[in-house]
Each structure stands twice: as C-alpha cells, then as structure tokens.
C-alpha cells in the first residue's frame, strides 16, 4: 500500500465523494470486493484534511462519506466479522459501500459512452420541413372547435386562482408585519421610557436616521402608533415627511379623553397591554 | 475544428458523393456550383461529374421519392413530381385536438383585457403564456394590434372576428364583469401589497402613508 | 383531393418505398409509424418492413450522406454522423459549451433508469444534481414526465426524442436499466451476473458490459 499522503489532488477534480473513493481504489489497485477499509479511510481522511473548498455543500458531501467510512471501519473492528464475502459469513459492513461504488463505476462507464455517442452523432442534421406551398399543395385549414362552456369555466378558474393568489400574498405580508410586533413591543417601551424622562421628544431623536436601520425606525413608528392608539402619548406632524413631535399625556388627561372617546375597543386593547 | 478551416480540408474522391448529398439535403434550398466547389474543395469539373452521378442515381431509382435537380447553376434536392398525391395526404390537415383549459384561459384573459400585452396576460394568469399565445395567433383566435407605448414597445393582442363569430357577439356583451380577470385589478392588488411589504424597508414613513392592516384595525383612522 | 380521403387511396408495393422516402424528406421532422401507415394506407408490418429496407439502403450506401433513423416510434431522415465536418463548412457551426463529466453522469443515470427522480440520481452519484438537471432540461435532453406516487410527490424525469437523436439511440429499450440499483447485496448481484453469463454463452459478463451497437464505431477511434 503506498503512502498515506495524497498530494496534488484538488477537490474540484472529483465529481463527489464516490469519485474520490473510486480514484483511491483504482490508484491503489484494490479489489473492489475486498476493500482494506482502514487504509482507504486513512487516505480519504488525509485528502479531506488537505482540501480547501469554499463550498460548504460540496464539503459536506465529502464529510458524509468520511463518516460512513469511519462507521464501517469501526464495525470491521468488532469481533466476529472477517473480511471477504462468502455466503456462510454474516453481513459484511462494506457491502453497501461496494454496491454504491459499483453503481457509480457503471454510471461513469455509461457516461463515458454517452459522451462518445454525443461527439459522434450530434452533428447529424435534419432538413427544415418542406412547405406545402413550394410543392404547390394548398392546405385547407381545419376549424378549431370552440366550446363556450370551456371558455366560461376558464374565466372562473382564472378568477378563483387569483383570489387564492392574492389572499396568500396578503396573508404573507400580514405575517411579516406580525413578526415585527415583538420588536414593536420593545420599541413601545423605549419610546415610553424616553418620554417619561423628557416629556417631549422628536421621533427622529429616538430613532436617528443615520444611526438606526429602516426596520427599526418602522418598528419605532409602529410603536408610536400603538401608544397613540392607547392614548398614552400625542404626536404632532405639520405635514407628511415633516418632523414628528411626541409628547406624553398626563394620567388625568388620558382618563378624561378615554371616557370622552368611549371606545370599548381601545379599552380592551389597553387592558391587554 | 481547425482555426483555418478553408485550407486544410480535403475530401477524397470516394467521399465526395456522400458529402454532396449531405450538403444538398441539409440545405433544403438550392446550392450554387461555386459554393459546392468551395465547400468540398474540388474543381468544377470534378464537382459537376459527381453531381451528374448523384442526379442520375436519385432520378433513375424508382425506389426513391427524391430527386436532385439542376436550376441554372444551382442544385437542389426535392421530392419527385410523382410524389405530389402522397404529400397531399401528408399535408392534409387533421382534425385538431380540443383546446386545453390553459388555452381557453389565455383567450379569456385576452378577451377581457384587449388590447393587452404578453406580460399583462402573464400577470393575470400568474403563469407564462407565451407558447399558448403563439398557438392562438396561429389558429386565428387573436391577432396583433399595434404596440404599447412603453419601454421595449411590447406587442398588443386582441381577439379576432373569428373569435366573435364562434363565441357569438351576444355572448361577448354578456361576459360577466370580473374584477379578478382584469389586469388593472391585478396590478392594483400587486401594487398595494408591494407597498404594504415595502413599508418595512423602502419608504420614508409618514402618518398618511401607513398600510392598513387587519391586526391594527385603528391605523386607518389615524 | 377526394372527398373520402381515407379509403380510396392505395399504393402498390412498388410505390411504397418512394412514397415513404418522399414523406420523410418533405417532413424534415420525425414522422410516427402510425402516421406513415395512415398516409400510405398500409398496415404496420408492411410499413415496418419498407422502413427497414429504406433504412438499410441509406445507411449501408457509402455514396450516401443521408441516413434514416428510428427514434422510438418515429422515423427521421438526417445526415450521417460522418458528414459533420463538411456540414460545418457549409453552415456556420454552432459552438456549444462542452458538457462536463458530471453532466454525462447525470444523463446516464436518467437515461438508464427512466423515469427517475432527482433523489435517485443523487443516490447513484452521491452528490447534489440540481443545477445539472436544470442544464439537461435546458439542453432538451430530458423532460419532466409526471410525479412519483410517494411522499412529496417528487418529479420524474425521462429522456427526450432530441436525446435519442443527438446520441444515436433508436429506443430507450436499448438501454437496460443500471441493474445495480436493483440489488441490495453483492451476492444477489453476482448471482444475477452469473445467470446472465450463463444465458449468453460462457462469456464473462461484467458490470462494464454495454449494449452493443453495430452502427456505432469503436470508441477508441473517436
């Protein structure tokens, strides 16, 4: 058995872990039905250590095979299992691997055959269809049956599909907004804290454009709306996109206005909060 | 293939007949003697002789339905005149399979939205409808009717007289108003959903620009 | 043209070869055996026999650059593979990027096991094959053909007529399943190989055994 070093092998030279394994088996002139699993596992592992690949998906495929090899190796070390495949013995732990390797070998051979066939046959050309006109043959057109019922059914089908499509979309968006709710709660706390400290503050002072993510500002804005709705604060904005001044409402004013508004919905909402 | 294909290529005398035949066959159209000489790398005399043999071989073989004909300085491979009746049978239209649901859907979307572009049809149906539109054109149910004044100048389609006749003009007048068949509705729905989603990331927020949301029932009133 | 076209038309046995040839030539595209029978007014057996003769006549004549090929139940007239270089001189060759080893491996698994799911392909190759399958679909060598009746209803793939055409295969029946997929133990595998060897004289049958193709020259010369 040659040394365990497998130099000058790049991972992209191999189509996958089976290809690599197959290469090691051929290179070492191993009988595929009697693989010295310990040796092969060592060689495989030393290759894995030496490889560098940025692609985690590719790497993981090679690692899965490594795990399989180590598993087989450990099974082989259990007492009662000998090498060689003869009917009298119990199941050889390498059997599944051998089947896979044989399968893959056949796949490679057939692939090679297909490549050769393509190189040979692909240049064959067919002729463009002769047009009846050039043969002075006139082709009568055959009318296409039109079924008004099918037409009407099709209309219904499109409408039904669109209904589902947009219901789906809007529920997705609602879901996205719902997810924000968690952070909106936090933001409500933050806004309330600032207002408790200062009494009045501009929205952009709590959520400065330069220092906060858009999402955070939107959540903050939602929080302000929630606080407005529960009548804890007031907000003033002269026109769209202008600055927003937030101020805390005093407990007394809040109660008064709540009674004034007498909106049961608000009361219920507030109780929840 | 080599880098300078014109020079190195040579055909043996034995290879010439098959080469000529392949070229005339694949071409479909007449090929000039000059071009034949150029491709095969032979002189006119040799080419002419080979063409003569080829012509004879086809024209004199009763088992063959193909002939090779000379038209001035061009050569063409075509079916023999006696083959006309069998070819008439070949080209005779067969009854067409009934139109699929997808075809009816596409036709319906066009009928509701005409004049309408491919992209608009796709937007209403929610799936690509290109090949179906081609088939509808071919079968005469729809026709092109100008282009939309928008980037790329997409082609507009409308239904044809044939459609009206088959479907019945009365039926067209009776087509129920269907919001969800209309491109304008779909576009508005898509836009408002986009805006609702976009509020999360790409919009300066102001009180007037809030999405209405069932979870925040009051926001519309603010 | 007659009014009752299906009945009156008859071809004599002598006229059939030329008629077949004319139809295949004019069509350009593959023509199904059923259609051939319908047009020529012959039964399948007669048509098949005539097609066999036609195929032989073209394929075995070294003076001819044309061949007739079967693609499952269709027949097509096309240039012989050996005409590639002359045709590249005539038409501008379409340069297509060469396909990778992985592509041919994936195609092999699909071709020899069709219909087959993505997962089955991956189990043979031991690697994810998503992007390669897309490439094969794009290239027109494979197509979807329904779903497997199993959890998740995975899509099934099969090869196309274009695959048969470009790889010089008459029928997927020529491609025996990659038997190895059917065995769970080496003993089963060896037993079946032994049986196969016994059935076919005493030759040793190995996993490498490939379907033999008399038309297809030895790979070594390619």
XYZ file of C-alpha atoms in Angstrom:
717
model
C 0.000 0.000 0.000
C 1.503 3.356 -0.961
C 1.975 6.140 1.497
C -0.999 7.862 3.021
C -0.133 11.197 1.544
C -2.356 12.107 -1.357
C -0.662 15.137 -2.781
C -1.712 17.311 -5.719
C -5.350 16.402 -5.553
C -7.883 19.159 -5.840
C -11.437 18.626 -4.737
C -12.844 20.016 -7.984
C -11.091 17.224 -9.826
C -13.680 14.890 -8.342
C -17.369 14.747 -9.056
C -18.069 13.794 -5.469
C -17.028 11.565 -2.605
C -17.694 8.393 -4.608
C -15.499 9.656 -7.409
C -12.684 10.362 -4.961
C -13.076 6.998 -3.282
C -13.107 5.330 -6.642
C -9.931 7.142 -7.603
C -8.202 5.927 -4.429
C -9.307 2.363 -5.104
C -8.047 2.418 -8.694
C -4.845 4.165 -7.800
C -4.008 1.572 -5.149
C -5.126 -1.277 -7.382
C -7.579 -2.511 -4.794
C -10.055 -5.336 -5.277
C -13.342 -3.531 -5.049
C -14.958 -6.568 -3.400
C -12.353 -6.612 -0.655
C -11.555 -3.048 0.258
C -8.970 -2.602 3.025
C -11.250 -0.167 4.735
C -8.778 1.118 7.308
C -6.236 2.062 4.655
C -8.794 3.672 2.396
C -10.355 5.592 5.252
C -6.952 6.961 6.237
C -6.199 8.028 2.687
C -9.623 9.551 2.304
C -9.244 11.475 5.546
C -5.798 12.770 4.668
C -7.248 14.033 1.432
C -10.053 15.783 3.275
C -7.545 17.469 5.577
C -5.588 18.721 2.628
C -8.524 20.044 0.673
C -9.676 23.601 0.617
C -13.108 24.376 -0.688
C -15.223 27.433 -0.147
C -18.368 25.478 -0.968
C -19.871 24.085 2.209
C -22.387 21.995 0.335
C -19.672 20.221 -1.604
C -17.568 19.802 1.520
C -20.477 18.353 3.460
C -20.993 15.648 0.837
C -17.382 14.588 1.290
C -17.768 14.688 5.057
C -20.830 12.440 4.977
C -18.739 9.845 3.153
C -15.970 10.249 5.708
C -18.458 9.482 8.465
C -19.659 6.421 6.551
C -16.096 5.150 6.156
C -15.295 5.626 9.808
C -18.517 3.875 10.727
C -17.635 0.900 8.536
C -14.101 0.874 9.897
C -15.360 0.718 13.458
C -17.790 -2.072 12.586
C -14.980 -4.030 10.970
C -13.029 -3.925 14.194
C -15.811 -5.650 16.083
C -15.044 -9.302 16.778
C -16.750 -11.954 14.655
C -16.517 -10.098 11.386
C -13.953 -11.240 8.896
C -13.154 -9.844 5.571
C -14.209 -11.443 2.355
C -17.683 -12.061 1.119
C -18.821 -15.623 1.254
C -22.357 -16.840 1.861
C -21.548 -18.521 5.172
C -20.480 -15.341 6.842
C -22.611 -12.619 8.315
C -23.252 -9.371 6.533
C -20.120 -7.524 5.536
C -20.289 -3.917 6.716
C -18.655 -2.861 3.461
C -21.371 -4.349 1.323
C -23.484 -1.254 0.883
C -20.445 0.811 0.067
C -19.287 -1.716 -2.502
C -22.708 -1.689 -4.149
C -22.607 2.087 -4.304
C -19.120 2.061 -5.752
C -20.064 -0.494 -8.389
C -23.147 1.507 -9.212
C -21.093 4.612 -9.561
C -18.488 2.845 -11.654
C -21.175 1.723 -14.070
C -22.565 5.236 -14.140
C -19.132 6.548 -15.078
C -18.694 3.997 -17.833
C -22.112 4.732 -19.287
C -21.411 8.458 -19.036
C -18.219 7.961 -20.991
C -20.165 6.034 -23.606
C -22.759 8.786 -23.856
C -20.042 11.386 -24.249
C -18.597 9.421 -27.154
C -22.002 8.932 -28.719
C -22.729 12.621 -28.484
C -19.416 13.524 -30.080
C -20.194 11.116 -32.910
C -23.907 11.633 -33.527
C -24.642 15.200 -32.526
C -23.523 16.629 -35.837
C -26.366 14.930 -37.730
C -28.700 17.452 -39.233
C -32.308 17.151 -40.220
C -33.787 19.165 -43.032
C -36.203 22.006 -42.487
C -39.746 20.899 -43.281
C -40.739 21.480 -46.886
C -43.589 23.952 -47.031
C -46.695 22.696 -48.827
C -46.698 25.931 -50.804
C -43.413 25.080 -52.505
C -44.947 21.787 -53.590
C -47.975 23.692 -54.877
C -50.157 21.971 -52.353
C -52.864 24.073 -50.770
C -53.704 23.169 -47.240
C -57.235 23.791 -46.102
C -57.434 24.971 -42.577
C -59.406 22.874 -40.195
C -61.631 24.845 -37.894
C -60.938 24.610 -34.223
C -63.897 23.691 -32.090
C -64.854 26.437 -29.697
C -66.640 25.443 -26.513
C -68.324 28.394 -24.800
C -68.657 26.277 -21.667
C -64.928 25.714 -21.521
C -64.422 29.409 -22.086
C -66.651 30.296 -19.148
C -65.044 27.669 -16.964
C -61.654 29.119 -17.814
C -62.804 32.568 -16.677
C -63.925 31.132 -13.364
C -60.686 29.209 -12.986
C -58.553 32.320 -13.500
C -60.636 34.315 -11.033
C -60.554 31.571 -8.424
C -56.806 31.244 -8.789
C -56.251 34.959 -8.461
C -58.376 35.057 -5.348
C -56.202 32.409 -3.733
C -53.033 34.008 -5.042
C -53.759 37.395 -3.511
C -55.189 36.002 -0.311
C -51.924 34.102 0.049
C -49.810 37.134 -0.683
C -51.629 39.391 1.711
C -51.517 36.829 4.467
C -47.770 36.544 3.917
C -47.399 40.282 4.302
C -49.620 40.313 7.378
C -47.407 37.614 8.755
C -44.317 39.711 8.134
C -45.886 42.635 9.917
C -46.962 40.401 12.790
C -43.432 39.241 13.242
C -42.477 42.842 13.739
C -44.850 43.038 16.639
C -42.335 41.606 19.041
C -39.919 44.397 18.373
C -42.771 46.884 18.357
C -43.424 45.996 21.973
C -39.773 46.731 22.777
C -39.912 49.976 20.878
C -43.053 50.999 22.750
C -41.171 50.535 25.967
C -38.235 52.545 24.657
C -40.421 55.414 23.466
C -42.359 55.441 26.701
C -39.121 55.496 28.700
C -37.750 58.465 26.774
C -40.989 60.344 27.172
C -41.077 59.605 30.887
C -37.590 61.097 31.116
C -38.106 64.119 28.895
C -41.824 64.703 28.485
C -41.462 65.731 24.828
C -39.160 64.468 22.169
C -38.911 64.361 18.385
C -39.352 60.981 16.773
C -36.041 61.321 14.956
C -34.246 61.946 18.230
C -35.201 58.499 19.472
C -34.657 56.894 16.087
C -31.998 58.936 14.255
C -31.926 58.190 10.538
C -28.159 57.954 10.487
C -27.892 55.544 13.358
C -30.831 53.205 13.015
C -31.913 50.616 10.486
C -35.001 51.306 8.466
C -36.707 48.353 10.016
C -36.059 49.678 13.445
C -37.485 53.062 12.510
C -40.586 51.440 11.073
C -40.995 49.382 14.235
C -40.478 52.544 16.233
C -43.077 54.270 14.193
C -45.485 51.417 14.730
C -44.764 51.656 18.442
C -45.660 55.335 18.370
C -48.922 54.466 16.656
C -49.687 51.871 19.288
C -49.022 54.392 22.044
C -51.150 56.937 20.261
C -53.942 54.491 19.955
C -53.832 53.582 23.606
C -53.954 57.325 24.201
C -50.749 57.470 26.245
C -48.998 59.956 24.039
C -49.774 62.530 21.432
C -47.955 63.169 18.200
C -47.800 66.278 16.066
C -46.720 66.456 12.492
C -47.449 69.502 10.361
C -47.328 67.726 7.047
C -46.209 64.402 5.634
C -42.486 63.687 5.991
C -42.081 66.538 8.422
C -40.650 66.005 11.905
C -42.929 64.368 14.446
C -43.062 65.721 17.967
C -44.075 63.209 20.582
C -45.356 64.149 23.990
C -46.533 62.174 26.960
C -50.106 62.545 28.119
C -50.673 63.018 31.843
C -52.614 60.313 33.630
C -55.585 62.634 34.234
C -55.899 63.780 30.644
C -55.628 60.240 29.482
C -58.516 59.110 31.628
C -60.655 62.022 30.598
C -60.131 61.571 26.940
C -60.683 57.882 27.247
C -64.056 58.460 28.831
C -64.747 61.018 26.213
C -63.949 58.706 23.378
C -65.780 55.821 24.973
C -64.459 53.387 22.552
C -64.693 49.929 24.055
C -62.172 48.633 21.569
C -59.481 50.937 22.920
C -60.197 49.947 26.469
C -59.896 46.309 25.613
C -56.675 46.847 23.782
C -55.189 48.804 26.608
C -56.090 46.155 29.133
C -54.164 43.697 27.095
C -51.094 45.829 27.076
C -12.292 22.037 -35.989
C -9.149 23.800 -37.021
C -8.569 27.503 -36.885
C -8.253 27.913 -40.638
C -10.947 25.606 -41.932
C -10.792 26.726 -45.553
C -7.298 25.460 -46.215
C -6.669 22.105 -44.611
C -9.911 20.431 -45.603
C -9.705 17.836 -48.351
C -12.121 15.201 -49.491
C -11.129 12.052 -51.241
C -12.878 11.149 -54.462
C -14.773 8.432 -52.619
C -16.029 10.840 -50.000
C -17.311 13.409 -52.470
C -20.695 11.815 -53.351
C -21.805 11.463 -49.740
C -20.600 14.966 -48.917
C -22.546 16.466 -51.836
C -25.649 14.594 -50.841
C -25.417 15.676 -47.204
C -24.980 19.324 -48.178
C -27.868 19.344 -50.656
C -30.078 17.524 -48.169
C -29.308 19.717 -45.165
C -29.523 22.906 -47.195
C -33.084 22.372 -48.379
C -32.548 25.335 -50.690
C -30.671 25.343 -53.998
C -26.890 25.449 -53.642
C -24.709 27.001 -56.316
C -21.990 25.072 -58.071
C -19.438 27.630 -56.913
C -20.403 27.125 -53.315
C -20.266 23.354 -53.735
C -16.741 23.613 -55.116
C -15.703 25.935 -52.340
C -17.016 23.715 -49.558
C -15.854 20.423 -50.939
C -12.542 21.826 -52.102
C -12.931 20.380 -55.571
C -12.640 21.872 -59.034
C -15.730 22.489 -61.130
C -15.196 19.563 -63.408
C -14.944 17.017 -60.614
C -17.916 18.559 -58.812
C -20.009 18.555 -61.982
C -19.217 14.958 -62.641
C -20.152 13.968 -59.087
C -23.361 15.987 -59.294
C -24.264 14.286 -62.529
C -23.833 10.869 -60.931
C -25.817 11.944 -57.892
C -28.616 13.279 -60.073
C -28.754 10.073 -62.064
C -28.647 7.883 -59.001
C -31.694 9.553 -57.498
C -33.677 10.298 -60.608
C -33.336 6.857 -62.086
C -34.063 4.882 -58.942
C -37.789 4.044 -58.856
C -37.492 3.219 -55.156
C -36.558 6.798 -54.426
C -39.067 9.608 -53.878
C -36.337 12.223 -54.009
C -34.694 13.823 -56.997
C -31.750 16.122 -57.493
C -32.350 18.917 -59.963
C -30.256 21.490 -61.656
C -31.594 25.038 -61.888
C -29.141 27.047 -63.983
C -26.046 26.949 -61.809
C -27.770 25.747 -58.669
C -28.524 22.263 -57.473
C -31.414 21.311 -55.261
C -32.754 18.176 -53.654
C -36.530 17.872 -53.717
C -39.321 15.333 -53.889
C -40.146 13.832 -57.265
C -43.167 15.296 -59.080
C -44.957 11.941 -58.869
C -44.976 12.204 -55.094
C -47.493 15.004 -55.063
C -50.513 12.907 -54.178
C -48.859 11.179 -51.227
C -47.591 14.539 -49.985
C -51.066 15.996 -50.289
C -52.147 13.284 -47.925
C -49.256 14.079 -45.637
C -50.034 17.774 -45.523
C -53.765 17.330 -45.259
C -54.841 18.892 -42.026
C -56.096 16.511 -39.424
C -58.828 17.406 -37.022
C -57.364 19.314 -34.194
C -57.410 18.168 -30.618
C -59.715 20.221 -28.418
C -58.167 23.332 -26.919
C -56.783 22.957 -23.441
C -58.023 24.767 -20.375
C -54.825 26.844 -20.440
C -55.627 27.912 -23.989
C -59.168 28.923 -23.051
C -57.826 30.804 -20.043
C -55.369 32.749 -22.154
C -58.044 33.519 -24.698
C -60.385 34.677 -21.920
C -57.753 36.958 -20.394
C -57.116 38.499 -23.802
C -60.850 38.914 -24.428
C -61.303 40.704 -21.120
C -58.291 42.970 -21.381
C -57.803 43.673 -25.067
C -55.647 45.228 -26.298
C -53.217 43.516 -23.992
C -49.527 42.583 -23.892
C -47.955 39.201 -23.239
C -46.668 40.418 -19.876
C -50.119 41.591 -18.858
C -51.661 38.241 -19.789
C -48.977 36.519 -17.778
C -49.631 38.789 -14.842
C -53.340 37.922 -14.817
C -52.868 34.196 -15.350
C -49.924 34.039 -12.990
C -48.060 31.746 -15.402
C -46.106 32.212 -18.577
C -48.405 32.076 -21.593
C -46.021 32.679 -24.486
C -46.417 29.424 -26.343
C -50.177 29.490 -25.903
C -50.341 32.998 -27.341
C -48.397 31.791 -30.383
C -50.843 28.946 -30.815
C -53.843 31.251 -30.515
C -52.301 33.509 -33.146
C -51.675 30.582 -35.434
C -55.228 29.363 -35.026
C -56.653 32.772 -35.725
C -58.373 33.441 -32.436
C -56.263 36.503 -31.674
C -54.217 38.966 -33.683
C -51.601 41.623 -33.094
C -52.934 45.175 -32.950
C -50.040 47.557 -32.505
C -47.611 48.072 -29.700
C -47.845 49.519 -26.233
C -46.177 52.871 -25.738
C -43.835 51.582 -23.057
C -40.187 50.533 -22.844
C -39.495 47.697 -25.288
C -42.711 48.551 -27.154
C -44.406 45.239 -26.354
C -46.897 43.899 -28.905
C -50.584 44.236 -28.114
C -53.073 41.473 -28.830
C -56.806 41.458 -29.397
C -59.362 38.826 -30.269
C -60.341 38.369 -33.908
C -63.515 38.402 -35.895
C -63.290 34.636 -35.849
C -63.484 34.652 -32.082
C -66.532 36.879 -32.162
C -68.226 34.649 -34.693
C -67.520 31.471 -32.821
C -68.344 32.827 -29.425
C -71.246 34.957 -30.567
C -71.315 38.714 -30.235
C -74.168 38.499 -27.784
C -72.127 36.257 -25.548
C -69.333 38.815 -25.582
C -71.724 41.532 -24.466
C -72.889 39.216 -21.741
C -69.445 38.407 -20.438
C -69.824 38.983 -16.711
C -67.749 41.759 -15.204
C -64.933 40.000 -13.426
C -62.568 42.087 -11.369
C -60.090 39.277 -10.945
C -59.858 38.828 -14.714
C -58.763 42.410 -15.183
C -55.138 43.377 -15.474
C -55.890 46.720 -13.836
C -57.230 44.974 -10.726
C -54.329 42.579 -10.548
C -51.860 45.408 -10.978
C -53.533 47.429 -8.216
C -53.557 44.437 -5.902
C -49.917 43.747 -6.583
C -49.015 47.371 -6.050
C -50.818 47.721 -2.763
C -49.318 44.503 -1.486
C -45.886 45.631 -2.570
C -46.393 48.871 -0.743
C -47.516 47.097 2.373
C -44.423 44.938 2.253
C -42.259 47.853 1.194
C -43.282 49.921 4.207
C -40.885 47.750 6.106
C -37.868 48.779 4.180
C -38.011 51.277 1.401
C -40.224 54.139 2.345
C -39.931 57.221 4.429
C -42.805 56.701 6.774
C -45.382 59.315 7.405
C -48.692 59.084 9.165
C -50.586 59.345 5.897
C -48.663 56.503 4.279
C -49.463 53.658 6.537
C -50.573 50.338 5.266
C -53.898 49.302 6.552
C -53.588 46.096 8.423
C -56.224 43.874 9.938
C -54.085 43.424 13.043
C -54.001 47.117 13.638
C -57.596 47.981 12.987
C -57.319 51.537 14.093
C -54.454 52.607 11.954
C -56.637 53.537 9.069
C -58.266 56.170 11.171
C -55.138 57.895 12.216
C -58.174 15.604 -53.408
C -61.067 13.266 -52.907
C -63.953 13.697 -50.556
C -63.436 10.473 -48.661
C -59.706 10.541 -48.403
C -59.078 7.645 -46.038
C -60.468 4.964 -48.261
C -59.723 5.365 -51.937
C -56.005 5.877 -51.745
C -53.869 2.842 -52.269
C -50.225 2.403 -53.008
C -48.786 -0.575 -54.729
C -45.983 -2.387 -53.000
C -43.592 -0.956 -55.582
C -44.687 2.578 -54.909
C -44.300 2.356 -51.144
C -40.524 2.880 -50.843
C -40.537 6.085 -52.882
C -43.623 7.341 -51.050
C -42.006 6.744 -47.664
C -38.873 8.477 -48.759
C -40.747 11.481 -50.102
C -42.744 11.845 -46.899
C -39.697 11.623 -44.633
C -37.841 14.046 -46.860
C -40.640 16.620 -47.038
C -41.427 16.350 -43.350
C -37.971 17.152 -42.087
C -39.201 16.331 -38.598
C -39.654 12.791 -37.312
C -42.843 11.077 -38.540
C -44.594 8.453 -36.453
C -45.164 4.940 -37.690
C -48.908 5.394 -37.185
C -48.942 8.454 -39.361
C -46.912 6.664 -42.026
C -49.429 3.819 -42.055
C -52.310 6.253 -42.204
C -50.900 8.244 -45.111
C -49.649 5.337 -47.140
C -52.655 3.169 -46.368
C -50.516 0.226 -45.313
C -50.531 -1.989 -42.283
C -47.820 -1.698 -39.684
C -45.970 -4.778 -40.701
C -45.652 -3.748 -44.340
C -44.665 -0.236 -43.354
C -42.044 -1.501 -40.913
C -40.568 -3.799 -43.492
C -40.382 -0.976 -46.039
C -38.839 1.324 -43.453
C -36.245 -1.293 -42.622
C -35.289 -1.578 -46.270
C -35.168 2.170 -46.644
C -33.010 2.489 -43.557
C -30.614 -0.163 -44.799
C -30.449 1.281 -48.285
C -29.334 4.648 -46.997
C -27.230 3.597 -44.074
C -25.253 0.991 -45.983
C -24.575 3.014 -49.094
C -21.193 4.706 -48.677
C -22.061 7.078 -51.528
C -24.923 8.450 -49.493
C -24.576 11.236 -46.930
C -28.098 10.692 -45.662
C -29.397 8.177 -43.150
C -32.838 7.170 -41.973
C -33.153 6.641 -38.264
C -35.719 5.322 -35.860
C -36.415 7.274 -32.696
C -38.784 5.060 -30.690
C -41.913 5.038 -32.866
C -40.835 7.850 -35.146
C -38.659 7.861 -38.218
C -36.480 10.686 -39.371
C -34.177 11.411 -42.268
C -30.939 13.105 -41.329
C -27.343 13.447 -42.419
C -24.905 10.706 -41.483
C -22.690 11.333 -38.473
C -19.591 11.296 -40.645
C -20.835 14.333 -42.568
C -20.249 16.604 -39.623
C -17.110 18.283 -40.893
C -18.410 19.007 -44.401
C -21.626 20.434 -42.936
C -19.661 22.621 -40.591
C -18.013 24.095 -43.632
C -21.405 24.714 -45.188
C -23.258 26.032 -42.154
C -21.617 28.070 -39.502
C -21.033 25.571 -36.715
C -22.984 26.210 -33.575
C -20.438 26.265 -30.855
C -21.876 24.881 -27.706
C -20.006 24.762 -24.454
C -18.748 21.262 -23.784
C -20.661 19.315 -21.188
C -18.915 18.282 -18.006
C -18.303 14.742 -16.823
C -20.924 15.371 -14.132
C -23.481 16.217 -16.825
C -22.910 12.964 -18.679
C -23.009 11.003 -15.423
C -26.348 12.539 -14.501
C -27.671 11.933 -18.002
C -26.519 8.320 -17.792
C -28.399 7.716 -14.555
C -31.549 9.246 -16.030
C -31.257 7.506 -19.387
C -30.670 4.066 -17.901
C -33.254 4.302 -15.140
C -36.030 6.421 -16.533
C -38.404 7.550 -15.283
C -36.339 8.638 -12.321
C -36.445 11.224 -9.543
C -33.792 13.718 -8.521
C -33.200 11.777 -5.312
C -32.499 8.573 -7.246
C -29.984 10.400 -9.416
C -28.298 11.797 -6.349
C -28.168 8.430 -4.652
C -26.129 6.998 -7.512
C -23.806 9.950 -7.883
C -23.521 10.761 -4.198
C -23.768 14.480 -4.861
C -26.473 17.062 -5.357
C -27.507 17.234 -9.001
C -29.960 20.137 -9.073
C -28.086 22.522 -11.318
C -27.034 19.730 -13.657
C -30.620 18.570 -14.040
C -31.621 22.132 -14.933
C -28.889 22.185 -17.536
C -30.098 18.915 -19.026
C -33.648 20.241 -19.120
C -32.433 23.408 -20.811
C -30.486 21.423 -23.339
C -33.630 19.488 -24.197
C -32.121 16.090 -23.401
C -34.520 15.350 -20.555
C -38.030 16.394 -19.637
C -40.388 16.075 -16.709
C -42.863 13.215 -17.024
C -45.199 13.308 -14.070
C -44.620 12.708 -10.406
C -43.816 9.660 -8.343
C -46.600 8.371 -6.156
C -44.606 8.843 -2.975
C -44.464 11.396 -0.155
C -43.715 14.844 -1.517
C -44.719 13.666 -4.985
C -41.230 14.104 -6.481
C -40.978 14.979 -10.162
C -39.958 12.211 -12.539
C -37.576 12.773 -15.433
C -37.150 10.948 -18.723
C -35.049 11.461 -21.815
C -36.437 13.227 -24.871
C -36.598 12.439 -28.553
C -33.852 15.002 -29.017
C -31.687 12.908 -26.709
C -32.250 9.849 -28.910
C -31.412 11.917 -31.960
C -28.235 13.509 -30.621
C -26.928 10.307 -29.059
C -27.755 7.980 -31.928
C -30.087 5.761 -29.919
C -33.111 4.121 -31.549
C -35.053 3.430 -28.407
C -34.609 3.669 -24.674
C -35.422 -0.041 -24.654
C -31.865 -0.421 -25.952
C -30.655 0.970 -22.685
C -31.003 -1.670 -20.000
C -31.589 -0.320 -16.518
C -28.498 0.203 -14.461
C -29.108 -3.111 -12.829
C -27.047 -2.340 -9.809
C -29.778 -0.197 -8.429
C -31.912 -3.272 -8.009
C -29.622 -5.280 -5.780
C -29.214 -4.841 -2.086
C -26.412 -7.352 -1.643
C -23.357 -8.265 -3.625
C -24.446 -11.877 -3.548
C -27.655 -11.012 -5.407
C -25.678 -9.021 -7.879
C -23.149 -11.737 -8.547
C -25.825 -14.344 -8.877
C -27.646 -12.337 -11.489
C -24.435 -11.654 -13.363
C -23.654 -15.354 -13.358
C -27.107 -16.133 -14.656
C -26.729 -13.549 -17.373
C -23.353 -15.033 -18.299
C -24.849 -18.493 -18.472
C -27.691 -17.347 -20.684
C -25.346 -15.771 -23.166
C -22.801 -18.444 -23.888
C -19.923 -18.614 -21.498
C -18.623 -15.158 -21.800
C -17.852 -13.440 -18.591
C -20.413 -10.719 -18.101
C -19.151 -7.829 -16.112
C -20.586 -4.648 -14.808
C -18.890 -2.870 -17.640
C -20.989 -4.719 -20.168
C -22.638 -2.257 -22.509
C -25.360 -2.627 -25.064
C -23.646 -3.377 -28.316
C -24.425 -1.214 -31.266
C -23.330 -2.389 -34.683
C -23.579 1.114 -36.173
C -21.545 2.715 -33.521
C -17.846 2.508 -34.192
C -15.351 1.543 -31.571
C -14.945 4.336 -29.085
C -11.207 4.103 -29.345
C -11.258 5.621 -32.795
C -13.244 8.659 -31.849
